[in-house]
Structures are given as C-alpha cells and as structure tokens.
Amino acid sequence: MKRKHQSIDAPQRVRMIDVARAAGVSTATVSRVLSNAGTVKPDLAERVMEAVRRTHYVPDSTGRALRRQRSDVWAVIVSDIQNPYFSRLVASIEQIATANGLSIVLCNTGEDLDRERRFIANAISQRMCGVILTAASEADENVELLTRARIATVVVDRRVGSYEGDSVLLNNVLVGRLAANHLIERGHQRVLCLFGPSAASTTFDRYLGFQAAWTEAHRDRHGLQLVETNIHAGGARQATASALARAHPPTAIYAANAVLSMGVYRAVQESGRRMPEDVSLIGTDDADWTTMVSPQVTLISQPVEEMGTRAASILLERMEDPDGEPHHVVVSPSLIERETTGATIAP
Amino acid sequence: MKRKHQSIDAPQRVRMIDVARAAGVSTATVSRVLSNAGTVKPDLAERVMEAVRRTHYVPDSTGRALRRQRSDVWAVIVSDIQNPYFSRLVASIEQIATANGLSIVLCNTGEDLDRERRFIANAISQRMCGVILTAASEADENVELLTRARIATVVVDRRVGSYEGDSVLLNNVLVGRLAANHLIERGHQRVLCLFGPSAASTTFDRYLGFQAAWTEAHRDRHGLQLVETNIHAGGARQATASALARAHPPTAIYAANAVLSMGVYRAVQESGRRMPEDVSLIGTDDADWTTMVSPQVTLISQPVEEMGTRAASILLERMEDPDGEPHHVVVSPSLIERETTGATIAP
DNA sequence: TTGTAAGCGTTATCAG
DNA sequence: CTGATAACGCTTACAA
C-alpha cells in the first residue's frame, strides 16, 4: 500500500508520480511539460503527454495552490446577483476569466457589510489570485484587508472611500446631467426626482449631476422635488402617486435606478396619466420590461458588459504586475430616447 | 530566515504554527480547537482562541484542502446566468452554501457541452465537494465524470440520460397540461404552440403534456399547430406574426419558455390584436415584464427558489452520506391567471 | 536537459 | 488530553 489514510474502496486518483512512472521520467519533468516550461526535449515531452493521456491524469489544483501560494480563482463580489445589471456584469467577467483558465466564485452580499467581510476573508483564506468588488459601502475597511493581503483587486460600480487601487466606474454625475438636460430641453419646470439610499456613491453623484444641470439652466430650484426612497419599488410607487395627486403635479419624473423606474412606471399607469402627454419619465438601466411596455421607457443606459470586460482585463494585468500604476477607468452612460418623453411642452 | 523561496518584501502570513507558538501549544492542538474537535480542555482552548485573535490568524484553505483531499466549494453549472430563472436558482443555492461555510463557483456553459466538460474537469481538479448541474444535454458522459470522481452531485432542471443520482426536476408534463387545460376550458379550438429546441428534456415534456391534455379533451388535433423555434425571441415573433395573418388564425397561443413568451407578446402587440379579446396568450416563467405590461401575462410559473433550496439541501445530505438512496424530487408548476386569457369564447 | 529533494500549511495517526 | 510527526500533490532551487 503506497498511500496511508486512504479507505480501501475509494478509487485512487492518478497523481503526477504515476504519470512520471508511466513515462519513465521524474515528476519534475512532468511538471515542466505541463506548465510549458519549454525546457524539456521534444521527444521526452511527447512521451510525457502520451502518458498523461494514457493515465487520464487530471492535475490536482489543491497541491498546486499550496505549493504556489495562490489558486487560479477570482472572487466576484456583488450586492445582488438577481439584479440584471449584476448578472450581466458577472457574465462578462466570467467569460474572460474562463478564457484565461481561471474560475470565479460568486459572492452575493445583499449589501451586507458583514457578509462582504466574510467573503473577503474567504478570498484571502483560499489564496485567490484576484477579486472584483462592487462594495457594499464607501467604508474601506474591507477592501483594506485585500490590499494588506496583497491580492489583486478591482473595484467596480461604486467608489470606495480612500481606496486608490484599480477601479472601473460609471460617470454617475453625467447620468444625472443627461437626464436633467433631456428634460430641460423639453421645457419641463416641475420635476420629481427619485433617488435610492444615498449610502451608495452612485446615488449621490447622480443627484449632484442632476442638480448641477438644473442650476446651470437657471431653472427655479423650487421646481425640483428631490426624494430619497428605499430600495424597494413600493416606495417609488407611493412617492409618485402622492406627487401626481398634488395641485401642481410634476410634468416629468426622473428615477435614478432600475428598481425605482419600475415603481414609477407602475404608479403613473395606475394614476391613469398618459406618458409622455401628461407626464414624462426618464428611467435608469436597460431591462426587458422597458421595451416590452407601451410606451417604451426613455432611459439612461450603462455599458455594463464593457465595465465587466474592462475590470477583468485590468485584473489580469494587475496579477502580472502587482506594483504598476493603478488604472482608473470611467465609462460614460448614454441616453436612450424612447417613448415616455416627448415633444417640448408649453412653458 | 524560517521560510525559503519567499521574496523579502512579501509580508509573511500568520500560520498555524505561529498561533501555536503564541499560545505555547502544538499545531495539533490549534487544529483541534479550530475544528471544534471538542477534545481540548476549555482553558487551553481559550488560550488558543486568544492567540488566534491576537495574531489575526486566518486559516489557509489550500493547505487544508490538500490534506483533507477536498475543498469546501461547490460548482454550480448553469447554461445562462443572465436568464432570470438561473440567477434566481443560483442565488437560492448560494444562500444555503454560504450559510454552511461553503463557497460556490459559478460556471456558465452557454449550452456548450465542451465548456461543460471543462467546468466538470475543473471541479474534479479542484477537489470540490459538490456540484449542482443543469446539464447542457441529455448526454451523460459529462456527469459520468463526476460519478467516477465520487463527487456529490445534484442534477437540476433538466433530465440527464441514464443518470440515476439525485435530481430536482419540474413536472414539465404538468406544465403543458396546465396550459392546455386552461385554454380548453375557455373553449379554444385553434391553438398555436411554440416550443424551444427539443434537445432539452423540459421542452419535450411540455410538448407531451400539452398534446396529451388536448387529446384527452377530444379536441381536433388539426386545431393544434405545433412549432419548434430556436432559442431567440425573433423566431417566436415571426411564427406568431405569420400564424395571425392566416385565414383562420389561432384564438390562443402557448409559449413554452420565457424567451418565446416575450417574442409572442411583442408579435401580438404589433399585429394590433387585443388580448384576450382577439387572441389569448399563456406564457412561461415569471419575469418583471410580465406584470409591467398591459394586459399582464397569464403564465405557468416554476417554484425556482424551492428548486434551488431543495437541490442545495440534498447536496449537503449527500456530502454526509455518499452512498444513501438517491433523492428524486419533482416539483410542480402552477398557473398564474392574469389578463392575457379571459372569458370563455364562442365555440 | 533532467533528477533529487525540500518544502507549501494543514490534518490525523499514533504514542505518551 | 496533548504533542510529535508523517503525509497530502505539486513546484522549483539546486545538483548532476
């Protein structure tokens, strides 16, 4: 019996030593062949490859990871995998990871800082070679852990406090500006703006951008009603309903995230108002429903796949060169004009 | 210098031996404390825990995985993470995995058998402790690999050839029956049925169920127009448009999967027909758009979260007891009646 | 160019 | 109940 502590019936796995024996070489040679060291004579290398095939050898990543002090795995930490934005992000990252022989472990924080911390501890414990993080808050203590552990990291979607490493962010100020300008151009004077919880940097920047554009256009700031609601569509629905019921209802509504957009659309439909004749709507983020409904939703769209792809590419680079200059990519949103906003309204 | 092959500036990680020294015990004792072996005297254990805290020790999973011959990771293999059905499935599995101290690596096959095989090889290579698989085809060669490697496996959503292990499936015959009976009860005689590629067991069973119910109700089989389209919504759109343009158009349409449902809905809207007055529609799978549109879509719904939860629980069990009786869970779909099907039509 | 052998950090056997 | 120690499978410095 060659190996101890092995139960009798468990089929023994083929190890590198078995391949080595089958090929009549040492494990060092097998290892060199498999990792393309290129320092092995062609005929020997071929003999090894032949033995690999004959024995159905599958390298054991756990041994490899221990020896190399890192495993070929990325952690992708997002706040809600069910949000289409994040599933598209994850899908685009996964594609690049897989193409480079890496696996990704999916971590769903649900915006919970404590879960985030545990996922990061886990990434460190498993000696993962990279992390892509959409942080649950601006607090930087969690991402600090990664920096200290010297794990290649790219922050995506949300800014993190004093973090200075690689990041791929959306120009969220521009998101707000695009929305504001579109409505301003069409003559709107009374606008309801709905934002999500302001903990996220995305929310705050959109708010900033909208307000800046409004002010620059010399619009009366009293015409702007800014509401911060919770992340559920219900809040937006209610806020919209009560705003529409007032004496001087808004002529346009801006919903600063995907969930809010659904709530607002529903509320407007329920109120019996027509879009865009009675009230205009600008939403945020592509989603199936925005083109299935009638009228289709005018919205601000993010280049999600691009963000995922850029983040993954940067992470690959960073793994090669841990101490290079950090990349700070900022991508731009775009306005997709459809049917919930229309012609210029009377002043 | 205690450790070789270590670059000068890389901060040394705290190992178990460091904790052991800090607590004045052996690594064996530290290990026992951390794995709750319970065979350590309380005061000693407390001393160890104190040392763990003081040194900020984080166990190294790679060493652990090598020694234990398995890592605390599940692979979840799905065909399309962007499909809400799968993101919900993954989310529910992830929840249970995380609660049990396990990570999940996400594998996106895009229905590609070769990618599936590579993901499975990777699961074996990484000595993952479990796999949840929504197979890309009925062919069983890939899942065979898992069985041979003695990795706990649960097959979800689609049947796999001769596989006899644990599975969590939807009663897809019932899916077809529910749809058919709903339409039959309302007096429909001419129905257009759209199915996806028949490679998937889900498609075929739905087809079987629909047809069985139709026959049992003694409906003329010529009233049934069965069309198999590709997975893209475009195909469904076209098939619907041409069917509606005929002399005797169908009075109802059944779309057997989520993508098809979108295509059909669009095509009906474009044709100017009203639902349900001119034509009824039964779709498949919950999705945001189905309740955002007007009229809202009557559809067959799957208990996705239940499927994920059951699969994960079974996998946990199987890890404990590799040779127990396989579980074969079959969950039932339900009809959600909304607005695209209506009152009985004249015969 | 190839082989030898020393670890990587952990767990589990065995002896005390 | 605790400690010493031998693996786990792989990579790589060093020797030949």
XYZ file of C-alpha atoms in Angstrom, chain A residues 2 4-5 11 30 58 80 86 96 100 109 111 120-122 132 145 182 197 213-214 238 240 277 291 303 314 340:
28
model
C 1.619 3.184 -1.121
C -1.749 5.822 4.030
C -5.057 7.060 5.419
C -10.579 4.762 -6.308
C 6.160 16.039 -15.949
C -6.014 15.426 -14.106
C -27.452 41.256 -5.740
C -25.043 42.412 -11.844
C -12.784 36.478 -19.622
C -7.801 32.586 -19.153
C -23.569 40.306 -0.259
C -25.479 44.967 0.616
C -13.125 38.778 1.566
C -11.698 36.764 4.435
C -12.582 33.702 2.447
C -13.607 42.130 -8.324
C -7.975 43.615 4.035
C -33.122 65.958 -21.657
C -30.402 55.165 -0.475
C -27.512 70.787 -14.742
C -30.750 72.208 -13.392
C -46.067 55.784 -3.352
C -45.037 59.105 -7.406
C -48.554 63.716 -22.805
C -39.089 47.767 -24.184
C -22.299 49.936 -20.719
C -7.302 45.154 -15.593
C -42.012 58.132 -22.267
